[in-house]
Amino acid sequence: MKNLMEHMGVEPGRLQFSWISSAESTKFVDVVTKVTESVKALGPNTNYVKKSGAKG
Amino acid sequence: MESYIGKIKEISERLLNDGTVECVVGFRKGTVALTNEPCMITKASDVQDLVWDENCRLNLANYLTGRKEKIAVIAKGCDSRNIVNHIIENKISREQLVIIGVPCKGMVDKNNPEVLQANCATCLHRNPVIYDELCADLVEEQKEVDRYEDVRKIEAMETQDKWAFFEDLLTGCTRCYACKNACPLCYCPTCFVDESQPQWIGKGTDPIDIRTYHFLRAYHCAGRCTDCGACEAACPQNIKMRHFTKKLEKDCNELYGWEAGLTVDQRPPLDSFKVDDPDKFIM
Amino acid sequence: MKVIKIDKNIWAGGIDSLRSGYRLFGPVMQGDAHEYKELTSDETPDMAYTNTRLSPKSVVFPQSEPMFTYSLDENNPEHHILKDAPKDYSPRAVIGMRPCDAKALSLVRMNFDTEEYRDPFWMNSYDATTFVGLACDSPCETCFCTSAGCGPYHEEGFDVLLSDCGDAYEAKALTEKGEKLLAAAGWTAEGDASVFEPKKAEAEAKIVCKVESSNLRGKNSLDLYDAPFWKELSFACINCGTCTYACPTCWCFDIQDENKGTEGVRMRNWDSCMTSLFTLHGSGHNPRDQKHQRFRQRFMHKLKYFVDKYDKGLMCVGCGRCVQQCPANIDIRTICNKMNGYEAAS
């Protein structure tokens, strides 16, 4: 999934996967922090956003 | 390959006459150039209608889905691999089928009969992988074929160029869904594009909706696509949507050493779990 | 009818003159085929095309068309009120349309312009458009317009009909709208009306493909509906929308609301009777859940129900697009002949 998304031009890092048990609270915090940082670094999504149709 | 037809008719007639099957699924002569029409023959006297040539592009496994009768099906290499998929996925049972194997030399491009269809030019399984009868001697498989040159070209692009490449690729798509409907893998009772609760995807011609459709359609074929090329052959707009499925095919090959539809004895990789499955994408 | 001669060396200049008064649409090469599109200021219609892949019905009936906008934001005093989506109904012109496609719009009009109801979106677009036709001197091999109530010089639905006479076009003004357009382009030279008849005869003679439809009107609908051939004829059909989207006379649409946050648009999109969703009821029941039922519906509508309802011939103009493009080689000519020749066992 990730490979094909990136293959068609979605920036690497925009889609991320993890597997966290409900007992792994520290891992959860860690992953969320990392994902947030990397997505912030990428900036707003401009490609995979609908431009016509509903105008928000 | 026109020479195969005598034997195809002979086998078909025999199977219908002796009651082994109730029908034969094959092709009959089309009404326009470079096209044949999939057909079902139920009377031995009608086997004369059958044809075989380089314009039998559609995948006949697509016409077997969920059928109940005993069927003889004419299958080139890719059709046979999709029949294997169908058997694994319980869309037809092996016992229902008599597979008339066609050692295939490739279909020609529907727009240019001088060249082979793109997927046929790099095909590694021209011979049927599963069959009960053969209409000719097996052909030599193509060797030293570079199957993924086009995929690597895109992989080497920058993100924005990739985005633009696929934007351009999908220009003209009307969402007629010929690609998914010609695909033997697409048999869900309700396709995700038709779901309304929740609605996954807009129904119009917004480029993002078109892209989402193609991307998700392709993803549903991951590890199952045999690169039969029926999607591209069916597309009235000549869109090369195999650029999506081929990336998945390459990944499945590299990550799992998997080629779809070669054996009924193994579940496809995305359908099974192994402890050593690659998990580099999980952070 | 006034006939104007347009020398090809003043053609492009005339087109340029039209741009200030009209939004221009015409056939241009898109990828590997011709399609109709709105012309940019540096594009001229490519009059050397044979036929476009999609018909020009999209000029008046876009595949996706916003109808209304609305807000779901309850702080907005006008929330939940449908408002007209912004529209541009300023004059537009289609340049170089084929006679089959113009006739098709006349047929579609019967659906959108009735005594009970007038579809404002379709009609406003249609009324805003001047249709400039280009007669067909070299038809495709799948064309069967002459046996579908049309022809390569058929004038129905046009405001102007052009005939290509080598270094000039002879332009027949068929309506006031047409005369206005010719004047706006600055094309005024008197033409030769006598070229049309012989060229028409010559072009019609080139259309060798015929279908038989004369018996359809007299057939019993239920006999045809119950005819034994539908399953066999529909076997190859993959139930995609290729034929319906390419067809100039297919008019069905589906209405969808698309929201983003609290703002939304009510759209209409082309729909296709080939899909099972087309007739799926809210209850879950589907009166046409089998492939052959949907297939039958398409051909019965075009070749029987429409014929009976309007008595204006087939709902098919013989453009041949569905024949050329069908991935499974379903051929309306074969089906029409089969229906026309069918005799129910008594």
XYZ file of C-alpha atoms in Angstrom:
685
model
C 0.000 0.000 0.000
C 2.684 2.390 1.104
C 4.858 1.416 -1.846
C 2.142 2.023 -4.396
C 1.075 5.307 -2.786
C 4.629 6.546 -2.996
C 4.982 5.122 -6.497
C 2.148 7.314 -7.722
C 3.559 10.452 -6.183
C 2.404 10.669 -2.573
C 5.363 11.938 -0.536
C 7.265 9.305 1.435
C 6.330 9.786 5.070
C 2.775 10.922 4.449
C 1.474 7.401 4.951
C 2.845 5.520 7.932
C 2.090 2.222 9.582
C 2.706 0.966 13.044
C 1.550 -1.841 15.283
C 1.030 -0.905 18.896
C -0.441 -3.030 21.623
C -2.886 -1.381 24.019
C -0.271 -2.007 26.722
C 2.464 -0.104 24.885
C 1.596 3.434 25.952
C 5.135 4.741 25.670
C 5.485 3.328 22.164
C 2.205 4.999 21.243
C 3.460 8.384 22.416
C 6.739 7.813 20.670
C 5.147 6.864 17.336
C 2.599 9.679 17.404
C 5.354 12.198 18.117
C 7.483 10.878 15.276
C 4.588 10.806 12.800
C 3.540 14.328 13.778
C 7.048 15.627 13.340
C 7.587 14.003 9.983
C 4.219 15.120 8.629
C 4.778 18.674 9.876
C 8.107 18.656 8.108
C 6.343 17.708 4.871
C 3.867 20.576 5.236
C 0.271 20.596 4.073
C -0.769 17.928 1.607
C -1.191 19.537 -1.809
C -1.262 16.582 -4.175
C -3.805 14.157 -2.846
C -6.480 16.726 -2.080
C -9.674 17.205 -3.993
C -9.678 20.590 -5.648
C -12.990 20.756 -7.504
C -16.427 19.701 -6.307
C -17.074 20.652 -2.723
C -15.360 23.878 -1.842
C -14.563 23.955 1.838
C -2.064 -19.433 -33.810
C -4.925 -19.665 -36.322
C -3.811 -23.242 -36.876
C -4.941 -24.127 -33.362
C -8.582 -23.748 -34.179
C -9.035 -27.138 -35.839
C -7.923 -28.901 -32.709
C -9.903 -26.534 -30.466
C -13.079 -27.309 -32.390
C -12.343 -31.022 -32.365
C -11.840 -31.114 -28.591
C -14.857 -28.901 -27.965
C -17.100 -30.999 -30.143
C -15.977 -34.195 -28.431
C -16.511 -32.782 -24.937
C -19.992 -31.531 -25.808
C -20.978 -34.709 -27.624
C -19.917 -37.093 -24.895
C -21.542 -34.953 -22.236
C -18.327 -34.208 -20.352
C -19.278 -30.544 -20.349
C -22.448 -28.550 -20.845
C -20.785 -25.639 -22.563
C -17.559 -24.335 -24.035
C -16.369 -20.832 -23.289
C -14.278 -19.420 -26.104
C -14.239 -16.710 -28.740
C -16.204 -16.204 -31.920
C -15.381 -13.952 -34.847
C -15.878 -10.276 -34.064
C -17.873 -7.844 -36.152
C -15.124 -5.228 -36.285
C -11.473 -5.547 -37.189
C -9.013 -6.815 -34.574
C -11.738 -7.951 -32.206
C -13.281 -11.253 -31.234
C -16.255 -11.785 -29.010
C -16.247 -14.099 -25.997
C -18.987 -16.664 -26.425
C -20.503 -19.726 -24.853
C -21.200 -22.710 -27.077
C -23.737 -25.240 -25.837
C -24.392 -27.296 -28.986
C -21.762 -29.409 -30.695
C -23.060 -28.150 -34.034
C -22.101 -24.610 -33.039
C -18.411 -25.271 -32.432
C -17.841 -24.050 -35.992
C -18.360 -20.544 -34.619
C -15.233 -20.753 -32.475
C -12.157 -18.856 -33.582
C -8.645 -18.451 -32.275
C -6.190 -15.788 -33.323
C -4.140 -12.880 -31.976
C -7.247 -10.879 -31.106
C -8.528 -13.020 -28.256
C -7.455 -10.468 -25.672
C -10.105 -10.711 -23.018
C -9.466 -13.107 -20.161
C -11.988 -15.916 -20.276
C -11.572 -16.709 -16.573
C -13.740 -13.603 -16.153
C -16.659 -15.507 -17.674
C -16.409 -18.425 -15.262
C -17.009 -16.601 -11.997
C -19.637 -18.319 -9.891
C -20.939 -20.570 -12.674
C -22.452 -23.868 -11.665
C -22.321 -26.004 -14.800
C -19.544 -28.203 -16.195
C -17.556 -25.974 -18.503
C -14.796 -26.388 -21.010
C -12.776 -23.212 -21.218
C -10.194 -22.236 -23.771
C -7.259 -20.864 -21.828
C -4.057 -19.192 -22.885
C -1.270 -18.837 -20.298
C -2.730 -15.858 -18.460
C -6.287 -17.197 -18.560
C -5.041 -20.405 -16.967
C -3.322 -18.449 -14.189
C -6.543 -16.606 -13.495
C -8.376 -19.911 -13.443
C -5.901 -20.970 -10.751
C -6.763 -17.777 -8.859
C -10.440 -18.535 -9.266
C -9.971 -22.034 -7.893
C -7.983 -20.741 -4.884
C -10.625 -18.097 -4.245
C -13.516 -20.542 -4.621
C -15.014 -18.821 -7.620
C -15.131 -22.088 -9.527
C -14.126 -25.618 -8.697
C -11.479 -27.553 -10.563
C -13.906 -30.464 -11.004
C -16.281 -28.278 -12.991
C -13.675 -27.425 -15.565
C -12.098 -28.992 -18.570
C -9.318 -26.595 -19.472
C -8.403 -26.555 -23.141
C -4.906 -25.113 -22.985
C -3.643 -22.780 -25.666
C 0.141 -22.376 -25.922
C 0.006 -18.656 -26.624
C 2.285 -16.664 -28.865
C 0.916 -13.369 -27.659
C -1.990 -11.153 -28.582
C -1.449 -8.192 -30.871
C -2.016 -4.628 -29.783
C -5.625 -3.640 -30.455
C -4.482 -0.385 -32.043
C -1.472 -1.709 -33.889
C -1.582 -5.303 -35.103
C 2.077 -5.089 -36.089
C 3.228 -5.323 -32.479
C 2.425 -7.548 -29.546
C 0.263 -6.223 -26.771
C 2.581 -4.702 -24.144
C 2.024 -7.371 -21.488
C 2.429 -10.175 -24.033
C 5.803 -8.825 -25.138
C 7.204 -9.419 -21.655
C 5.134 -12.494 -20.770
C 6.933 -15.356 -19.007
C 4.033 -17.814 -18.966
C 2.731 -18.246 -22.458
C 1.905 -21.867 -21.852
C -1.073 -22.692 -19.695
C -0.016 -23.615 -16.171
C -2.986 -25.909 -15.696
C -4.864 -27.790 -18.412
C -6.653 -31.005 -19.319
C -6.303 -30.846 -23.060
C -3.841 -29.039 -25.286
C -4.629 -27.685 -28.716
C -0.980 -27.621 -29.812
C 2.531 -28.390 -28.626
C 3.789 -26.175 -25.863
C 5.684 -23.117 -27.047
C 9.070 -22.019 -25.852
C 8.817 -19.474 -23.067
C 10.444 -16.075 -23.615
C 13.747 -15.723 -21.856
C 15.791 -12.779 -20.675
C 12.767 -10.571 -20.677
C 12.979 -7.432 -18.593
C 9.520 -7.320 -17.068
C 9.947 -4.213 -14.988
C 11.813 -1.665 -17.054
C 8.793 0.658 -17.062
C 8.282 0.306 -13.303
C 11.912 1.161 -12.576
C 11.648 4.259 -14.744
C 8.864 5.579 -12.535
C 10.586 4.476 -9.341
C 13.546 6.623 -10.327
C 11.405 9.752 -10.650
C 11.056 12.529 -8.101
C 7.828 12.581 -6.114
C 6.276 15.445 -8.085
C 7.187 13.842 -11.394
C 5.572 10.620 -10.269
C 2.449 12.530 -9.356
C 2.428 14.261 -12.731
C 3.086 11.002 -14.584
C -0.010 9.369 -13.132
C -2.058 12.552 -13.567
C -1.240 12.460 -17.238
C -1.738 8.692 -17.432
C -5.326 8.935 -16.208
C -6.377 11.860 -18.402
C -9.445 10.853 -20.330
C -10.681 8.256 -17.850
C -14.491 8.356 -17.842
C -14.827 5.799 -15.068
C -16.685 3.471 -17.375
C -15.107 0.705 -15.300
C -14.277 -1.426 -18.329
C -10.899 -2.128 -16.691
C -12.356 -3.598 -13.541
C -15.183 -5.351 -15.323
C -12.832 -7.021 -17.778
C -10.677 -8.173 -14.871
C -11.281 -11.700 -13.608
C -10.107 -10.605 -10.164
C -12.901 -8.059 -9.799
C -15.912 -10.054 -8.747
C -17.022 -8.433 -5.470
C -20.825 -8.345 -5.247
C -20.552 -4.632 -4.491
C -17.434 -2.816 -5.610
C -16.000 -0.211 -3.225
C -16.775 2.463 -5.813
C -20.462 1.638 -5.468
C -20.579 1.579 -1.680
C -22.628 4.369 -0.182
C -22.470 3.630 3.543
C -19.810 4.811 3.913
C -19.055 6.312 0.550
C -15.352 5.769 -0.024
C -14.972 7.818 -3.123
C -16.710 10.592 -5.071
C -18.561 9.462 -8.158
C -17.659 12.246 -10.537
C -14.722 12.980 -12.772
C -12.579 14.850 -10.291
C -8.983 13.734 -10.967
C -8.553 12.784 -7.318
C -11.563 10.473 -7.424
C -10.351 8.961 -10.675
C -6.926 8.385 -9.175
C -8.348 6.926 -5.995
C -10.443 4.519 -8.020
C -7.486 3.304 -10.074
C -5.166 3.102 -7.127
C -7.585 1.119 -4.976
C -8.654 -1.118 -7.821
C -5.011 -1.954 -8.411
C -4.386 -2.548 -4.757
C -7.215 -5.068 -4.624
C -5.290 -6.979 -7.274
C -2.027 -7.082 -5.320
C -0.534 -10.553 -5.354
C -3.364 -11.736 -7.595
C -2.764 -9.888 -10.852
C -1.370 -12.104 -13.615
C -0.694 -9.130 -15.915
C -3.089 -10.592 -18.485
C -3.635 -7.097 -19.892
C -7.430 -7.412 -20.143
C -7.803 -4.060 -18.353
C -5.790 -2.183 -20.941
C -7.289 -4.137 -23.800
C -10.763 -3.211 -22.573
C -10.108 0.476 -21.983
C -11.876 2.573 -24.631
C -9.570 5.474 -23.792
C -6.360 3.451 -24.123
C -5.275 4.243 -20.576
C -2.249 2.237 -19.469
C -3.478 1.292 -16.010
C -1.006 -1.598 -15.818
C 1.426 1.023 -14.491
C -0.381 0.549 -11.175
C -0.651 -3.227 -11.100
C 2.846 -3.842 -12.394
C 4.387 -2.001 -9.473
C 2.475 -4.321 -7.147
C 3.504 -7.323 -9.151
C 7.141 -6.281 -8.952
C 6.877 -5.718 -5.197
C 5.237 -9.098 -4.668
C 7.978 -10.670 -6.682
C 10.736 -8.919 -4.754
C 9.210 -9.115 -1.278
C 7.648 -12.554 -1.392
C 9.166 -14.214 -4.445
C 5.604 -14.563 -5.659
C 4.033 -14.823 -9.068
C 0.256 -15.057 -9.074
C -1.709 -17.987 -10.380
C 1.018 -20.563 -10.858
C -0.217 -23.181 -8.400
C -3.437 -24.094 -6.654
C -1.429 -25.400 -3.685
C -0.339 -22.095 -2.205
C -2.318 -19.169 -0.851
C -1.279 -15.752 -2.196
C 1.072 -13.728 0.061
C -1.389 -11.040 1.093
C -3.815 -13.739 2.086
C -1.492 -15.575 4.459
C 0.944 -14.879 7.270
C 4.478 -16.031 7.710
C 6.758 -15.021 10.561
C 9.415 -13.918 8.124
C 7.074 -11.673 6.103
C 8.880 -8.397 5.370
C 7.806 -5.681 7.807
C 10.128 -2.809 7.027
C 7.166 -0.481 6.491
C 6.053 -0.765 10.133
C 7.603 1.902 12.319
C -31.437 29.185 -46.836
C -28.407 31.358 -47.119
C -25.191 29.690 -48.254
C -21.872 31.338 -47.520
C -18.511 30.429 -48.951
C -15.656 30.425 -46.452
C -12.229 30.343 -48.030
C -9.954 28.251 -45.854
C -7.430 31.082 -45.732
C -9.953 33.211 -43.820
C -11.186 30.295 -41.688
C -8.800 30.715 -38.762
C -9.308 34.483 -38.771
C -13.069 33.996 -38.586
C -12.690 31.575 -35.693
C -10.603 34.206 -33.905
C -13.329 36.792 -34.470
C -15.829 34.445 -32.844
C -13.834 34.115 -29.642
C -14.955 37.466 -28.240
C -18.643 36.610 -28.551
C -18.639 32.863 -27.964
C -17.040 30.191 -25.841
C -15.800 27.878 -28.569
C -15.812 24.091 -28.438
C -14.421 21.818 -31.073
C -12.590 18.611 -31.883
C -8.916 18.610 -30.940
C -6.367 15.852 -30.690
C -6.158 14.704 -27.066
C -3.579 12.015 -26.526
C -4.250 9.469 -29.247
C -7.724 10.504 -30.374
C -9.908 13.489 -31.084
C -12.183 14.772 -28.347
C -14.432 17.806 -28.014
C -13.205 20.380 -25.594
C -13.425 24.061 -24.923
C -10.837 25.688 -27.120
C -8.132 27.812 -25.567
C -7.359 31.111 -27.247
C -4.622 29.580 -29.374
C -6.521 26.450 -30.424
C -8.584 26.032 -33.573
C -10.854 23.051 -34.132
C -9.128 20.272 -36.035
C -11.515 19.790 -38.926
C -9.548 16.853 -40.334
C -10.918 14.426 -37.768
C -13.147 11.478 -38.630
C -14.961 11.064 -35.373
C -14.320 11.773 -31.729
C -14.146 9.013 -29.155
C -16.730 10.617 -26.904
C -19.639 12.473 -28.410
C -20.009 16.239 -27.943
C -22.996 15.702 -25.652
C -20.713 16.866 -22.839
C -20.853 20.418 -24.208
C -24.454 20.675 -23.008
C -24.430 17.769 -20.571
C -21.092 17.533 -18.762
C -20.179 14.181 -17.254
C -19.987 15.820 -13.804
C -22.022 18.964 -13.318
C -22.545 20.944 -10.099
C -26.218 21.881 -9.801
C -26.515 23.413 -6.358
C -24.374 24.392 -3.434
C -25.407 24.297 0.197
C -24.100 24.754 3.693
C -24.640 22.465 6.647
C -23.234 25.046 9.058
C -26.101 25.932 11.366
C -24.443 29.220 12.269
C -24.916 30.219 8.670
C -28.419 31.766 8.401
C -28.833 30.158 4.964
C -27.892 26.667 6.032
C -29.673 23.746 4.350
C -30.835 25.951 1.490
C -29.933 24.813 -1.997
C -28.531 27.618 -4.090
C -27.835 27.566 -7.801
C -24.246 26.627 -8.502
C -22.433 29.353 -10.478
C -23.037 28.809 -14.175
C -21.843 30.315 -17.392
C -24.635 30.314 -19.941
C -23.045 32.954 -22.158
C -23.192 32.126 -25.873
C -21.103 29.158 -26.895
C -20.563 27.432 -30.204
C -19.544 23.941 -31.188
C -17.526 24.058 -34.370
C -17.242 21.001 -36.562
C -19.846 18.703 -35.075
C -20.968 15.637 -36.990
C -24.598 15.337 -38.151
C -25.173 12.191 -36.087
C -24.204 14.022 -32.901
C -26.495 16.964 -33.641
C -29.426 14.694 -34.359
C -28.615 12.884 -31.121
C -29.004 16.108 -29.154
C -32.396 16.655 -30.771
C -33.422 13.209 -29.559
C -32.058 13.837 -26.080
C -33.989 17.086 -25.992
C -37.223 15.090 -26.065
C -36.260 13.837 -22.652
C -35.053 17.098 -21.140
C -37.671 19.418 -22.651
C -41.154 18.054 -22.041
C -44.500 19.617 -21.303
C -44.275 18.614 -17.681
C -40.663 19.422 -17.079
C -37.823 21.367 -18.584
C -34.362 20.489 -17.316
C -32.885 23.948 -16.698
C -29.240 22.872 -16.828
C -29.472 20.988 -20.072
C -31.825 23.470 -21.713
C -29.888 26.576 -20.715
C -26.728 25.066 -22.134
C -28.480 23.892 -25.266
C -30.137 27.241 -25.858
C -26.828 29.050 -25.340
C -25.125 26.951 -28.000
C -24.818 27.518 -31.721
C -24.149 24.226 -33.469
C -21.893 24.398 -36.488
C -21.851 21.074 -38.268
C -19.344 19.503 -40.553
C -20.820 17.110 -43.084
C -19.145 13.702 -43.333
C -17.519 13.015 -46.658
C -15.512 10.033 -45.447
C -17.531 8.028 -42.933
C -16.021 5.325 -40.698
C -16.674 1.710 -41.492
C -18.850 1.337 -38.412
C -21.149 4.226 -39.384
C -24.739 3.216 -40.096
C -26.395 6.620 -39.804
C -28.388 6.301 -43.023
C -30.374 3.443 -41.557
C -30.819 5.179 -38.207
C -32.806 8.149 -39.447
C -29.735 10.282 -39.960
C -27.066 10.765 -42.604
C -23.759 12.397 -43.442
C -25.483 15.622 -44.538
C -28.392 15.466 -42.084
C -29.284 18.979 -40.941
C -31.419 18.342 -37.868
C -30.129 20.121 -34.797
C -27.657 22.335 -36.626
C -27.575 26.084 -36.962
C -24.969 25.926 -39.701
C -23.829 22.993 -41.810
C -20.409 23.107 -43.442
C -19.352 21.048 -46.388
C -15.666 20.747 -47.065
C -15.031 21.683 -50.687
C -11.260 21.508 -50.814
C -9.930 25.040 -50.408
C -13.208 26.391 -49.018
C -16.181 25.428 -46.915
C -19.680 25.955 -48.200
C -21.699 26.955 -45.139
C -25.456 26.568 -45.110
C -27.092 28.791 -42.499
C -30.053 26.844 -41.159
C -31.281 29.141 -38.393
C -31.047 32.752 -37.353
C -28.536 31.731 -34.726
C -26.430 30.299 -37.492
C -26.633 33.426 -39.611
C -25.605 35.456 -36.611
C -22.545 33.330 -36.043
C -21.465 33.511 -39.688
C -21.791 37.283 -39.582
C -19.868 37.493 -36.313
C -17.045 35.534 -37.889
C -16.980 37.974 -40.785
C -17.844 35.282 -43.337
C -20.031 36.947 -45.930
C -19.027 35.761 -49.424
C -21.958 34.284 -51.301
C -21.693 30.533 -51.648
C -22.964 27.872 -53.964
C -25.995 25.997 -52.619
C -25.872 23.489 -55.443
C -22.835 21.645 -54.051
C -24.817 20.114 -51.204
C -27.120 17.726 -53.049
C -24.506 15.877 -55.127
C -22.073 15.716 -52.210
C -24.808 14.403 -49.983
C -25.647 11.645 -52.453
C -21.987 10.750 -52.805
C -21.451 10.620 -49.045
C -24.575 8.562 -48.429
C -23.441 6.057 -51.011
C -20.279 5.494 -49.009
C -22.227 4.274 -46.011
C -22.561 0.627 -46.817
C -23.417 -0.612 -43.376
C -27.157 -0.925 -42.809
C -29.394 -2.086 -40.019
C -32.983 -3.204 -40.303
C -35.394 -1.509 -37.935
C -38.621 -1.113 -39.891
C -40.470 -3.886 -38.019
C -39.627 -2.720 -34.507
C -42.543 -0.324 -34.174
C -45.032 -3.088 -34.869
C -43.549 -5.633 -32.488
C -45.055 -6.467 -29.160
C -42.774 -5.163 -26.420
C -43.352 -8.145 -24.186
C -42.547 -10.571 -26.992
C -39.220 -8.846 -27.500
C -38.659 -8.618 -23.771
C -39.253 -12.350 -23.424
C -37.293 -13.250 -26.545
C -34.945 -16.178 -25.972
C -31.812 -14.497 -27.306
C -30.940 -12.036 -24.548
C -28.767 -14.329 -22.454
C -26.820 -15.496 -25.440
C -26.365 -12.003 -26.902
C -25.283 -10.585 -23.554
C -22.831 -13.366 -22.694
C -19.724 -11.390 -23.668
C -20.933 -8.104 -22.147
C -18.871 -7.074 -19.132
C -21.448 -4.492 -18.012
C -19.078 -1.548 -18.174
C -20.236 1.923 -19.112
C -18.244 2.249 -22.323
C -21.263 2.186 -24.640
C -23.419 4.463 -22.527
C -20.721 7.072 -22.003
C -19.646 7.085 -25.644
C -23.264 7.181 -26.831
C -24.529 10.596 -27.935
C -28.127 9.668 -27.085
C -27.618 8.252 -23.594
C -28.926 10.808 -21.154
C -29.164 9.113 -17.756
C -27.620 10.727 -14.746
C -27.191 10.153 -11.060
C -27.388 12.839 -8.366
C -24.775 12.942 -5.653
C -24.083 15.264 -2.751
C -20.426 15.898 -2.071
C -19.562 17.497 1.231
C -16.348 18.915 2.491
C -16.662 19.948 6.110
C -19.952 21.801 6.350
C -20.025 22.932 2.716
C -21.402 20.847 -0.082
C -22.267 20.614 -3.736
C -25.099 18.688 -5.303
C -23.700 17.212 -8.495
C -25.087 15.187 -11.289
C -22.927 12.618 -13.017
C -23.560 10.488 -16.080
C -24.979 7.173 -15.056
C -25.118 3.904 -16.923
C -27.941 1.352 -17.079
C -25.220 -1.276 -17.509
C -24.346 -1.140 -13.822
C -26.329 -2.985 -11.210
C -26.305 0.069 -8.950
C -28.426 1.887 -11.527
C -31.608 0.150 -10.429
C -30.732 -0.879 -6.896
C -33.600 0.108 -4.608
C -33.207 1.443 -1.101
C -34.868 -1.730 0.129
C -32.029 -3.787 -1.306
C -34.222 -5.165 -4.083
C -32.801 -4.874 -7.558
C -35.189 -5.359 -10.472
C -32.261 -5.702 -12.871
C -29.645 -7.579 -10.932
C -28.732 -9.919 -13.798
C -26.421 -8.973 -16.616
C -28.826 -9.919 -19.401
C -31.573 -7.787 -17.821
C -29.409 -4.689 -17.923
C -28.222 -5.497 -21.401
C -31.801 -5.998 -22.562
C -32.838 -2.714 -20.992
C -30.271 -0.742 -22.928
C -31.288 -2.148 -26.293
C -35.015 -2.240 -25.579
C -34.862 1.408 -24.543
C -33.006 2.539 -27.625
C -34.701 0.345 -30.169
C -38.182 -0.266 -28.817
C -39.443 1.769 -25.852
C -38.214 5.053 -27.304
C -39.552 4.140 -30.724
C -42.972 3.457 -29.213
C -43.066 6.423 -26.887
C -42.105 9.192 -29.296
C -42.664 7.697 -32.742
C -39.526 9.474 -33.932
C -37.500 6.456 -34.903
C -34.653 4.841 -33.029
C -32.839 6.336 -30.073
C -29.682 5.657 -31.999
C -28.118 7.782 -34.700
C -25.716 5.216 -36.086
C -22.500 6.916 -35.032
C -20.885 3.526 -34.408
C -18.996 4.558 -31.273
C -20.341 1.726 -29.128
C -19.515 -0.746 -31.874
C -15.937 0.483 -32.131
C -15.272 0.815 -28.445
C -17.039 -2.108 -26.810
C -14.347 -4.204 -25.107
C -16.379 -7.357 -25.710
C -17.578 -6.625 -29.246
C -21.251 -6.190 -28.441
C -22.620 -4.798 -31.686
C -25.867 -2.837 -31.708
C -26.223 -3.545 -35.415
C -26.425 -7.272 -34.789
C -28.863 -6.778 -31.943
C -31.088 -4.386 -33.862
C -31.300 -6.818 -36.771
C -32.044 -9.655 -34.406
C -34.844 -7.732 -32.682
C -36.230 -6.532 -35.987
C -36.362 -10.045 -37.367
C -37.709 -11.742 -34.261
C -41.038 -13.512 -34.499
C -42.408 -14.801 -31.234
C -43.707 -18.335 -31.353
C -47.485 -18.123 -31.178
